[in-house]
């Protein structure tokens, strides 16, 4: 009985330790955003800012081009996610349902693209953007972010489509639906978990991306996004850590809201997409 109690206890203790380990940096970021400057640089750590301040949030929101950065980030991220979903849905349907020459090769290309580091395309993207006068623009960012998340989206949705029995689609076609109508009315509604999980993955990837926008959009206020905004809180005496932590907290809020809203479907979609098909 003692062994049984220990066997039930240690996984909970380990889970608690891991939870504290991973949540503490987030807590420290949020707590620091409310601390006064003296508490931030104090040699004695202040874990709970009893006398907090909102000055750092005011500084962050009043930063130059703040709302431009917010708008650019949402435009680029949402555009990349929607474009990848449309293309991936059609591509994954073709892979899962149709037989054509080069199908296996195309699947291998998708897998290779998913495993390849995106940094290898940075120089090519910069040269193409420069030669076509698209630097300091949202267009190449949106296209590149779409390419980053497209292989994962295709692979995940392919598994969901392959798991849908062909008989459902064939029954709809026997009842008078075209193949397109059968896809829209039968298959597409069953893809909700996959669409949500890939949307979450794509949103986080595009929302957090920093190096490419630093390379392509160097001109201040033109095509720049929030990750660059996070690096702007510097003074003559060094980094303004209070404003940086406040900005980081606000930067994380959209992803947190999206995850809370989609968590059930997203987690189920990721696990199902990994084993189906």
PDB file of C-alpha atoms in Angstrom:
ATOM      1  CA  UNK A   1       0.000   0.000   0.000  1.00  0.00           C
ATOM      2  CA  UNK A   2       2.907   2.312   0.785  1.00  0.00           C
ATOM      3  CA  UNK A   3       4.428   1.632  -2.649  1.00  0.00           C
ATOM      4  CA  UNK A   4       1.077   2.361  -4.242  1.00  0.00           C
ATOM      5  CA  UNK A   5       0.852   5.705  -2.418  1.00  0.00           C
ATOM      6  CA  UNK A   6       4.377   6.632  -3.487  1.00  0.00           C
ATOM      7  CA  UNK A   7       3.572   5.590  -7.042  1.00  0.00           C
ATOM      8  CA  UNK A   8       0.583   7.943  -7.109  1.00  0.00           C
ATOM      9  CA  UNK A   9       2.417  10.810  -5.376  1.00  0.00           C
ATOM     10  CA  UNK A  10       5.695  11.192  -7.268  1.00  0.00           C
ATOM     11  CA  UNK A  11       4.097  11.939 -10.675  1.00  0.00           C
ATOM     12  CA  UNK A  12       2.089  14.747  -9.056  1.00  0.00           C
ATOM     13  CA  UNK A  13       5.184  16.120  -7.314  1.00  0.00           C
ATOM     14  CA  UNK A  14       7.163  15.976 -10.560  1.00  0.00           C
ATOM     15  CA  UNK A  15       4.333  17.693 -12.431  1.00  0.00           C
ATOM     16  CA  UNK A  16       4.220  20.418  -9.786  1.00  0.00           C
ATOM     17  CA  UNK A  17       7.972  20.994 -10.008  1.00  0.00           C
ATOM     18  CA  UNK A  18       7.836  21.201 -13.795  1.00  0.00           C
ATOM     19  CA  UNK A  19       4.877  23.578 -13.627  1.00  0.00           C
ATOM     20  CA  UNK A  20       6.762  25.931 -11.295  1.00  0.00           C
ATOM     21  CA  UNK A  21       9.890  25.660 -13.452  1.00  0.00           C
ATOM     22  CA  UNK A  22       8.075  26.677 -16.638  1.00  0.00           C
ATOM     23  CA  UNK A  23       5.629  29.195 -15.178  1.00  0.00           C
ATOM     24  CA  UNK A  24       8.155  31.142 -13.086  1.00  0.00           C
ATOM     25  CA  UNK A  25       9.705  33.088 -16.036  1.00  0.00           C
ATOM     26  CA  UNK A  26       6.219  34.135 -17.113  1.00  0.00           C
ATOM     27  CA  UNK A  27       5.348  35.207 -13.584  1.00  0.00           C
ATOM     28  CA  UNK A  28       8.624  37.133 -13.267  1.00  0.00           C
ATOM     29  CA  UNK A  29       7.955  38.939 -16.545  1.00  0.00           C
ATOM     30  CA  UNK A  30       4.464  40.003 -15.460  1.00  0.00           C
ATOM     31  CA  UNK A  31       5.579  40.915 -11.927  1.00  0.00           C
ATOM     32  CA  UNK A  32       8.504  42.982 -13.223  1.00  0.00           C
ATOM     33  CA  UNK A  33       6.175  44.917 -15.499  1.00  0.00           C
ATOM     34  CA  UNK A  34       4.431  46.278 -12.385  1.00  0.00           C
ATOM     35  CA  UNK A  35       7.541  46.959 -10.312  1.00  0.00           C
ATOM     36  CA  UNK A  36       9.008  50.388  -9.746  1.00  0.00           C
ATOM     37  CA  UNK A  37      12.446  51.041 -11.203  1.00  0.00           C
ATOM     38  CA  UNK A  38      14.091  50.783  -7.802  1.00  0.00           C
ATOM     39  CA  UNK A  39      12.632  47.314  -7.192  1.00  0.00           C
ATOM     40  CA  UNK A  40      13.699  46.103 -10.650  1.00  0.00           C
ATOM     41  CA  UNK A  41      17.395  46.915 -10.119  1.00  0.00           C
ATOM     42  CA  UNK A  42      17.408  46.048  -6.429  1.00  0.00           C
ATOM     43  CA  UNK A  43      19.961  43.442  -5.315  1.00  0.00           C
ATOM     44  CA  UNK A  44      17.249  41.868  -3.178  1.00  0.00           C
ATOM     45  CA  UNK A  45      14.666  40.206  -5.456  1.00  0.00           C
ATOM     46  CA  UNK A  46      11.142  41.561  -5.082  1.00  0.00           C
ATOM     47  CA  UNK A  47       8.849  38.638  -5.849  1.00  0.00           C
ATOM     48  CA  UNK A  48       5.554  40.416  -5.184  1.00  0.00           C
ATOM     49  CA  UNK A  49       5.274  44.098  -6.159  1.00  0.00           C
ATOM     50  CA  UNK A  50       2.960  45.249  -3.347  1.00  0.00           C
ATOM     51  CA  UNK A  51       3.409  48.876  -4.399  1.00  0.00           C
ATOM     52  CA  UNK A  52       3.065  48.411  -8.113  1.00  0.00           C
ATOM     53  CA  UNK A  53       2.887  50.946 -10.915  1.00  0.00           C
ATOM     54  CA  UNK A  54       1.342  51.143 -14.378  1.00  0.00           C
ATOM     55  CA  UNK A  55       3.965  53.600 -15.636  1.00  0.00           C
ATOM     56  CA  UNK A  56       5.771  50.939 -17.661  1.00  0.00           C
ATOM     57  CA  UNK A  57       2.593  50.068 -19.574  1.00  0.00           C
ATOM     58  CA  UNK A  58       2.010  53.748 -20.286  1.00  0.00           C
ATOM     59  CA  UNK A  59       5.571  54.030 -21.595  1.00  0.00           C
ATOM     60  CA  UNK A  60       5.118  50.983 -23.814  1.00  0.00           C
ATOM     61  CA  UNK A  61       1.790  52.090 -25.270  1.00  0.00           C
ATOM     62  CA  UNK A  62       3.052  55.609 -25.893  1.00  0.00           C
ATOM     63  CA  UNK A  63       6.127  54.342 -27.727  1.00  0.00           C
ATOM     64  CA  UNK A  64       6.611  55.672 -31.245  1.00  0.00           C
ATOM     65  CA  UNK A  65       4.651  53.787 -33.953  1.00  0.00           C
ATOM     66  CA  UNK A  66       3.087  51.424 -31.379  1.00  0.00           C
ATOM     67  CA  UNK A  67      -0.276  51.147 -33.115  1.00  0.00           C
ATOM     68  CA  UNK A  68       1.417  50.791 -36.487  1.00  0.00           C
ATOM     69  CA  UNK A  69       3.364  47.820 -35.154  1.00  0.00           C
ATOM     70  CA  UNK A  70       0.181  46.291 -33.728  1.00  0.00           C
ATOM     71  CA  UNK A  71      -1.670  46.673 -37.020  1.00  0.00           C
ATOM     72  CA  UNK A  72       1.242  45.296 -39.049  1.00  0.00           C
ATOM     73  CA  UNK A  73       1.589  42.252 -36.795  1.00  0.00           C
ATOM     74  CA  UNK A  74      -2.081  41.357 -37.045  1.00  0.00           C
ATOM     75  CA  UNK A  75      -2.214  41.929 -40.808  1.00  0.00           C
ATOM     76  CA  UNK A  76       0.854  39.800 -41.487  1.00  0.00           C
ATOM     77  CA  UNK A  77      -0.040  37.027 -39.034  1.00  0.00           C
ATOM     78  CA  UNK A  78      -3.709  36.662 -39.943  1.00  0.00           C
ATOM     79  CA  UNK A  79      -2.930  36.954 -43.653  1.00  0.00           C
ATOM     80  CA  UNK A  80      -0.271  34.244 -43.483  1.00  0.00           C
ATOM     81  CA  UNK A  81      -2.501  31.901 -41.469  1.00  0.00           C
ATOM     82  CA  UNK A  82      -5.536  32.303 -43.740  1.00  0.00           C
ATOM     83  CA  UNK A  83      -3.497  31.903 -46.926  1.00  0.00           C
ATOM     84  CA  UNK A  84      -1.780  28.775 -45.594  1.00  0.00           C
ATOM     85  CA  UNK A  85      -5.120  27.247 -44.555  1.00  0.00           C
ATOM     86  CA  UNK A  86      -6.655  27.764 -48.002  1.00  0.00           C
ATOM     87  CA  UNK A  87      -3.667  26.351 -49.895  1.00  0.00           C
ATOM     88  CA  UNK A  88      -3.050  23.527 -47.419  1.00  0.00           C
ATOM     89  CA  UNK A  89      -6.683  22.417 -47.425  1.00  0.00           C
ATOM     90  CA  UNK A  90      -6.670  21.998 -51.206  1.00  0.00           C
ATOM     91  CA  UNK A  91      -3.231  20.393 -51.263  1.00  0.00           C
ATOM     92  CA  UNK A  92      -3.974  17.972 -48.435  1.00  0.00           C
ATOM     93  CA  UNK A  93      -7.235  16.926 -50.111  1.00  0.00           C
ATOM     94  CA  UNK A  94      -5.348  16.173 -53.326  1.00  0.00           C
ATOM     95  CA  UNK A  95      -2.745  14.125 -51.436  1.00  0.00           C
ATOM     96  CA  UNK A  96      -5.283  12.179 -49.373  1.00  0.00           C
ATOM     97  CA  UNK A  97      -7.948  11.520 -52.001  1.00  0.00           C
ATOM     98  CA  UNK A  98      -6.429  11.704 -55.477  1.00  0.00           C
ATOM     99  CA  UNK A  99      -3.893   9.568 -57.283  1.00  0.00           C
ATOM    100  CA  UNK A 100      -1.567  11.426 -59.603  1.00  0.00           C
ATOM    101  CA  UNK A 101       1.932  11.116 -60.971  1.00  0.00           C
ATOM    102  CA  UNK A 102       4.504  12.349 -58.489  1.00  0.00           C
ATOM    103  CA  UNK A 103       2.221  12.116 -55.461  1.00  0.00           C
ATOM    104  CA  UNK A 104       4.771  10.331 -53.255  1.00  0.00           C
ATOM    105  CA  UNK A 105       7.496  12.723 -54.355  1.00  0.00           C
ATOM    106  CA  UNK A 106       5.312  15.676 -53.443  1.00  0.00           C
ATOM    107  CA  UNK A 107       4.728  14.222 -49.970  1.00  0.00           C
ATOM    108  CA  UNK A 108       8.489  13.796 -49.510  1.00  0.00           C
ATOM    109  CA  UNK A 109       9.033  17.414 -50.576  1.00  0.00           C
ATOM    110  CA  UNK A 110       6.469  18.569 -47.988  1.00  0.00           C
ATOM    111  CA  UNK A 111       8.203  16.552 -45.256  1.00  0.00           C
ATOM    112  CA  UNK A 112      11.620  17.866 -46.285  1.00  0.00           C
ATOM    113  CA  UNK A 113      10.318  21.441 -46.284  1.00  0.00           C
ATOM    114  CA  UNK A 114       8.939  20.946 -42.784  1.00  0.00           C
ATOM    115  CA  UNK A 115      12.288  19.686 -41.479  1.00  0.00           C
ATOM    116  CA  UNK A 116      14.488  22.222 -43.297  1.00  0.00           C
ATOM    117  CA  UNK A 117      15.535  25.338 -41.335  1.00  0.00           C
ATOM    118  CA  UNK A 118      13.782  28.395 -42.740  1.00  0.00           C
ATOM    119  CA  UNK A 119      16.970  30.455 -42.327  1.00  0.00           C
ATOM    120  CA  UNK A 120      18.329  28.921 -45.547  1.00  0.00           C
ATOM    121  CA  UNK A 121      15.793  30.989 -47.509  1.00  0.00           C
ATOM    122  CA  UNK A 122      16.573  34.320 -45.876  1.00  0.00           C
ATOM    123  CA  UNK A 123      19.145  35.482 -48.433  1.00  0.00           C
ATOM    124  CA  UNK A 124      16.946  34.438 -51.357  1.00  0.00           C
ATOM    125  CA  UNK A 125      13.918  36.207 -49.876  1.00  0.00           C
ATOM    126  CA  UNK A 126      15.953  39.366 -49.274  1.00  0.00           C
ATOM    127  CA  UNK A 127      17.312  39.417 -52.850  1.00  0.00           C
ATOM    128  CA  UNK A 128      13.860  38.819 -54.355  1.00  0.00           C
ATOM    129  CA  UNK A 129      12.313  41.524 -52.178  1.00  0.00           C
ATOM    130  CA  UNK A 130      15.097  43.979 -52.983  1.00  0.00           C
ATOM    131  CA  UNK A 131      14.985  43.356 -56.752  1.00  0.00           C
ATOM    132  CA  UNK A 132      11.195  43.766 -56.804  1.00  0.00           C
ATOM    133  CA  UNK A 133      11.212  46.894 -54.636  1.00  0.00           C
ATOM    134  CA  UNK A 134       9.323  45.169 -51.797  1.00  0.00           C
ATOM    135  CA  UNK A 135      11.612  45.988 -48.886  1.00  0.00           C
ATOM    136  CA  UNK A 136       9.888  47.669 -45.927  1.00  0.00           C
ATOM    137  CA  UNK A 137       6.633  46.066 -47.060  1.00  0.00           C
ATOM    138  CA  UNK A 138       4.232  43.596 -45.491  1.00  0.00           C
ATOM    139  CA  UNK A 139       3.880  41.519 -48.671  1.00  0.00           C
ATOM    140  CA  UNK A 140       7.132  39.492 -48.490  1.00  0.00           C
ATOM    141  CA  UNK A 141       6.677  38.980 -44.748  1.00  0.00           C
ATOM    142  CA  UNK A 142       3.192  37.563 -45.258  1.00  0.00           C
ATOM    143  CA  UNK A 143       4.335  35.261 -48.067  1.00  0.00           C
ATOM    144  CA  UNK A 144       7.368  34.054 -46.159  1.00  0.00           C
ATOM    145  CA  UNK A 145       5.428  33.374 -42.971  1.00  0.00           C
ATOM    146  CA  UNK A 146       2.895  31.456 -45.039  1.00  0.00           C
ATOM    147  CA  UNK A 147       5.707  29.298 -46.457  1.00  0.00           C
ATOM    148  CA  UNK A 148       6.993  28.661 -42.947  1.00  0.00           C
ATOM    149  CA  UNK A 149       3.727  27.173 -41.678  1.00  0.00           C
ATOM    150  CA  UNK A 150       2.457  25.629 -44.924  1.00  0.00           C
ATOM    151  CA  UNK A 151       4.252  22.215 -44.723  1.00  0.00           C
ATOM    152  CA  UNK A 152       3.023  21.546 -41.185  1.00  0.00           C
ATOM    153  CA  UNK A 153      -0.498  22.601 -42.152  1.00  0.00           C
ATOM    154  CA  UNK A 154      -0.560  20.343 -45.214  1.00  0.00           C
ATOM    155  CA  UNK A 155       0.755  17.356 -43.285  1.00  0.00           C
ATOM    156  CA  UNK A 156      -1.693  17.755 -40.404  1.00  0.00           C
ATOM    157  CA  UNK A 157      -4.781  18.318 -42.565  1.00  0.00           C
ATOM    158  CA  UNK A 158      -3.838  15.394 -44.810  1.00  0.00           C
ATOM    159  CA  UNK A 159      -4.117  13.088 -41.803  1.00  0.00           C
ATOM    160  CA  UNK A 160      -7.591  14.381 -40.968  1.00  0.00           C
ATOM    161  CA  UNK A 161      -8.878  14.070 -44.523  1.00  0.00           C
ATOM    162  CA  UNK A 162      -7.445  10.556 -44.838  1.00  0.00           C
ATOM    163  CA  UNK A 163      -9.285   9.577 -41.642  1.00  0.00           C
ATOM    164  CA  UNK A 164     -12.683  10.551 -43.090  1.00  0.00           C
ATOM    165  CA  UNK A 165     -14.284   7.448 -44.679  1.00  0.00           C
ATOM    166  CA  UNK A 166     -14.517   7.729 -48.452  1.00  0.00           C
ATOM    167  CA  UNK A 167     -18.026   6.288 -48.258  1.00  0.00           C
ATOM    168  CA  UNK A 168     -19.337   9.540 -46.788  1.00  0.00           C
ATOM    169  CA  UNK A 169     -18.038  11.500 -49.729  1.00  0.00           C
ATOM    170  CA  UNK A 170     -19.275   8.917 -52.227  1.00  0.00           C
ATOM    171  CA  UNK A 171     -22.747   8.888 -50.641  1.00  0.00           C
ATOM    172  CA  UNK A 172     -22.978  12.645 -51.010  1.00  0.00           C
ATOM    173  CA  UNK A 173     -21.982  12.376 -54.673  1.00  0.00           C
ATOM    174  CA  UNK A 174     -24.576   9.654 -55.244  1.00  0.00           C
ATOM    175  CA  UNK A 175     -27.185  12.008 -53.779  1.00  0.00           C
ATOM    176  CA  UNK A 176     -26.337  14.574 -56.413  1.00  0.00           C
ATOM    177  CA  UNK A 177     -23.422  16.555 -54.976  1.00  0.00           C
ATOM    178  CA  UNK A 178     -20.428  17.376 -57.080  1.00  0.00           C
ATOM    179  CA  UNK A 179     -17.012  16.509 -55.712  1.00  0.00           C
ATOM    180  CA  UNK A 180     -16.533  20.104 -54.617  1.00  0.00           C
ATOM    181  CA  UNK A 181     -19.911  20.176 -52.866  1.00  0.00           C
ATOM    182  CA  UNK A 182     -19.158  16.837 -51.171  1.00  0.00           C
ATOM    183  CA  UNK A 183     -15.892  18.261 -49.874  1.00  0.00           C
ATOM    184  CA  UNK A 184     -17.509  21.464 -48.598  1.00  0.00           C
ATOM    185  CA  UNK A 185     -20.558  19.789 -47.009  1.00  0.00           C
ATOM    186  CA  UNK A 186     -19.057  16.531 -45.736  1.00  0.00           C
ATOM    187  CA  UNK A 187     -15.298  16.688 -45.288  1.00  0.00           C
ATOM    188  CA  UNK A 188     -14.667  20.338 -44.449  1.00  0.00           C
ATOM    189  CA  UNK A 189     -16.886  20.410 -41.297  1.00  0.00           C
ATOM    190  CA  UNK A 190     -14.911  17.442 -39.925  1.00  0.00           C
ATOM    191  CA  UNK A 191     -11.630  19.318 -40.260  1.00  0.00           C
ATOM    192  CA  UNK A 192     -12.357  21.786 -37.448  1.00  0.00           C
ATOM    193  CA  UNK A 193      -9.831  20.302 -34.944  1.00  0.00           C
ATOM    194  CA  UNK A 194      -7.113  20.215 -37.583  1.00  0.00           C
ATOM    195  CA  UNK A 195      -7.869  23.734 -38.773  1.00  0.00           C
ATOM    196  CA  UNK A 196      -7.753  25.073 -35.220  1.00  0.00           C
ATOM    197  CA  UNK A 197      -4.503  23.337 -34.269  1.00  0.00           C
ATOM    198  CA  UNK A 198      -2.740  24.453 -37.453  1.00  0.00           C
ATOM    199  CA  UNK A 199      -4.126  27.969 -37.058  1.00  0.00           C
ATOM    200  CA  UNK A 200      -2.709  28.169 -33.544  1.00  0.00           C
ATOM    201  CA  UNK A 201       0.662  26.873 -34.688  1.00  0.00           C
ATOM    202  CA  UNK A 202       0.756  29.281 -37.611  1.00  0.00           C
ATOM    203  CA  UNK A 203      -0.310  32.245 -35.483  1.00  0.00           C
ATOM    204  CA  UNK A 204       2.389  31.636 -32.867  1.00  0.00           C
ATOM    205  CA  UNK A 205       5.073  31.099 -35.522  1.00  0.00           C
ATOM    206  CA  UNK A 206       4.262  34.260 -37.475  1.00  0.00           C
ATOM    207  CA  UNK A 207       3.501  36.376 -34.397  1.00  0.00           C
ATOM    208  CA  UNK A 208       6.871  35.653 -32.748  1.00  0.00           C
ATOM    209  CA  UNK A 209       9.137  35.783 -35.824  1.00  0.00           C
ATOM    210  CA  UNK A 210      11.915  38.358 -35.455  1.00  0.00           C
ATOM    211  CA  UNK A 211      15.024  37.890 -37.677  1.00  0.00           C
ATOM    212  CA  UNK A 212      13.314  38.186 -41.057  1.00  0.00           C
ATOM    213  CA  UNK A 213      11.480  41.421 -40.302  1.00  0.00           C
ATOM    214  CA  UNK A 214      14.758  42.795 -38.948  1.00  0.00           C
ATOM    215  CA  UNK A 215      16.439  42.025 -42.280  1.00  0.00           C
ATOM    216  CA  UNK A 216      13.683  43.029 -44.700  1.00  0.00           C
ATOM    217  CA  UNK A 217      12.069  45.989 -42.961  1.00  0.00           C
ATOM    218  CA  UNK A 218      14.783  48.168 -41.485  1.00  0.00           C
ATOM    219  CA  UNK A 219      13.017  51.480 -42.031  1.00  0.00           C
ATOM    220  CA  UNK A 220      11.306  52.542 -38.811  1.00  0.00           C
ATOM    221  CA  UNK A 221       7.523  52.492 -38.937  1.00  0.00           C
ATOM    222  CA  UNK A 222       7.336  50.866 -42.383  1.00  0.00           C
ATOM    223  CA  UNK A 223       6.363  47.206 -42.396  1.00  0.00           C
ATOM    224  CA  UNK A 224       7.817  46.527 -38.951  1.00  0.00           C
ATOM    225  CA  UNK A 225       6.056  44.298 -36.430  1.00  0.00           C
ATOM    226  CA  UNK A 226       5.806  43.946 -32.663  1.00  0.00           C
ATOM    227  CA  UNK A 227       8.913  41.756 -32.147  1.00  0.00           C
ATOM    228  CA  UNK A 228      11.009  44.706 -33.342  1.00  0.00           C
ATOM    229  CA  UNK A 229       9.008  47.001 -31.079  1.00  0.00           C
ATOM    230  CA  UNK A 230      10.096  44.860 -28.102  1.00  0.00           C
ATOM    231  CA  UNK A 231      13.742  45.660 -28.811  1.00  0.00           C
ATOM    232  CA  UNK A 232      13.202  49.427 -28.864  1.00  0.00           C
ATOM    233  CA  UNK A 233      13.080  50.168 -25.126  1.00  0.00           C
ATOM    234  CA  UNK A 234      16.595  51.463 -24.599  1.00  0.00           C
ATOM    235  CA  UNK A 235      17.828  54.598 -22.900  1.00  0.00           C
ATOM    236  CA  UNK A 236      21.196  56.298 -22.554  1.00  0.00           C
ATOM    237  CA  UNK A 237      21.685  54.266 -19.367  1.00  0.00           C
ATOM    238  CA  UNK A 238      20.818  50.866 -20.852  1.00  0.00           C
ATOM    239  CA  UNK A 239      17.629  48.866 -21.295  1.00  0.00           C
ATOM    240  CA  UNK A 240      14.363  50.031 -19.801  1.00  0.00           C
ATOM    241  CA  UNK A 241      13.507  46.662 -18.279  1.00  0.00           C
ATOM    242  CA  UNK A 242      10.196  47.756 -16.818  1.00  0.00           C
ATOM    243  CA  UNK A 243       8.877  48.916 -20.195  1.00  0.00           C
ATOM    244  CA  UNK A 244      10.386  45.854 -21.873  1.00  0.00           C
ATOM    245  CA  UNK A 245       8.573  43.500 -19.498  1.00  0.00           C
ATOM    246  CA  UNK A 246       5.317  45.436 -19.878  1.00  0.00           C
ATOM    247  CA  UNK A 247       5.646  45.285 -23.662  1.00  0.00           C
ATOM    248  CA  UNK A 248       6.429  41.553 -23.510  1.00  0.00           C
ATOM    249  CA  UNK A 249       3.360  40.943 -21.364  1.00  0.00           C
ATOM    250  CA  UNK A 250       1.114  42.771 -23.828  1.00  0.00           C
ATOM    251  CA  UNK A 251       2.808  40.957 -26.710  1.00  0.00           C
ATOM    252  CA  UNK A 252       1.945  37.573 -25.168  1.00  0.00           C
ATOM    253  CA  UNK A 253      -1.716  38.387 -24.474  1.00  0.00           C
ATOM    254  CA  UNK A 254      -3.110  37.734 -28.029  1.00  0.00           C
ATOM    255  CA  UNK A 255      -1.446  34.306 -28.171  1.00  0.00           C
ATOM    256  CA  UNK A 256      -2.716  33.466 -24.682  1.00  0.00           C
ATOM    257  CA  UNK A 257      -6.271  34.487 -25.575  1.00  0.00           C
ATOM    258  CA  UNK A 258      -6.169  32.453 -28.781  1.00  0.00           C
ATOM    259  CA  UNK A 259      -4.788  29.409 -26.982  1.00  0.00           C
ATOM    260  CA  UNK A 260      -7.420  29.569 -24.238  1.00  0.00           C
ATOM    261  CA  UNK A 261     -10.136  29.893 -26.865  1.00  0.00           C
ATOM    262  CA  UNK A 262      -8.848  26.985 -28.992  1.00  0.00           C
ATOM    263  CA  UNK A 263      -7.069  24.805 -26.436  1.00  0.00           C
ATOM    264  CA  UNK A 264      -9.424  21.812 -26.463  1.00  0.00           C
ATOM    265  CA  UNK A 265      -9.740  21.600 -30.202  1.00  0.00           C
ATOM    266  CA  UNK A 266      -6.094  22.512 -30.773  1.00  0.00           C
ATOM    267  CA  UNK A 267      -4.615  19.876 -28.438  1.00  0.00           C
ATOM    268  CA  UNK A 268      -6.970  17.234 -29.795  1.00  0.00           C
ATOM    269  CA  UNK A 269      -6.116  18.244 -33.342  1.00  0.00           C
ATOM    270  CA  UNK A 270      -2.375  18.010 -32.775  1.00  0.00           C
ATOM    271  CA  UNK A 271      -2.564  14.560 -31.201  1.00  0.00           C
ATOM    272  CA  UNK A 272      -5.080  13.212 -33.701  1.00  0.00           C
ATOM    273  CA  UNK A 273      -3.140  14.605 -36.633  1.00  0.00           C
ATOM    274  CA  UNK A 274      -0.029  12.839 -35.386  1.00  0.00           C
ATOM    275  CA  UNK A 275      -1.557   9.358 -35.395  1.00  0.00           C
ATOM    276  CA  UNK A 276      -4.248   9.351 -38.053  1.00  0.00           C
ATOM    277  CA  UNK A 277      -3.765   8.452 -41.666  1.00  0.00           C
TER     278      UNK A 277
END
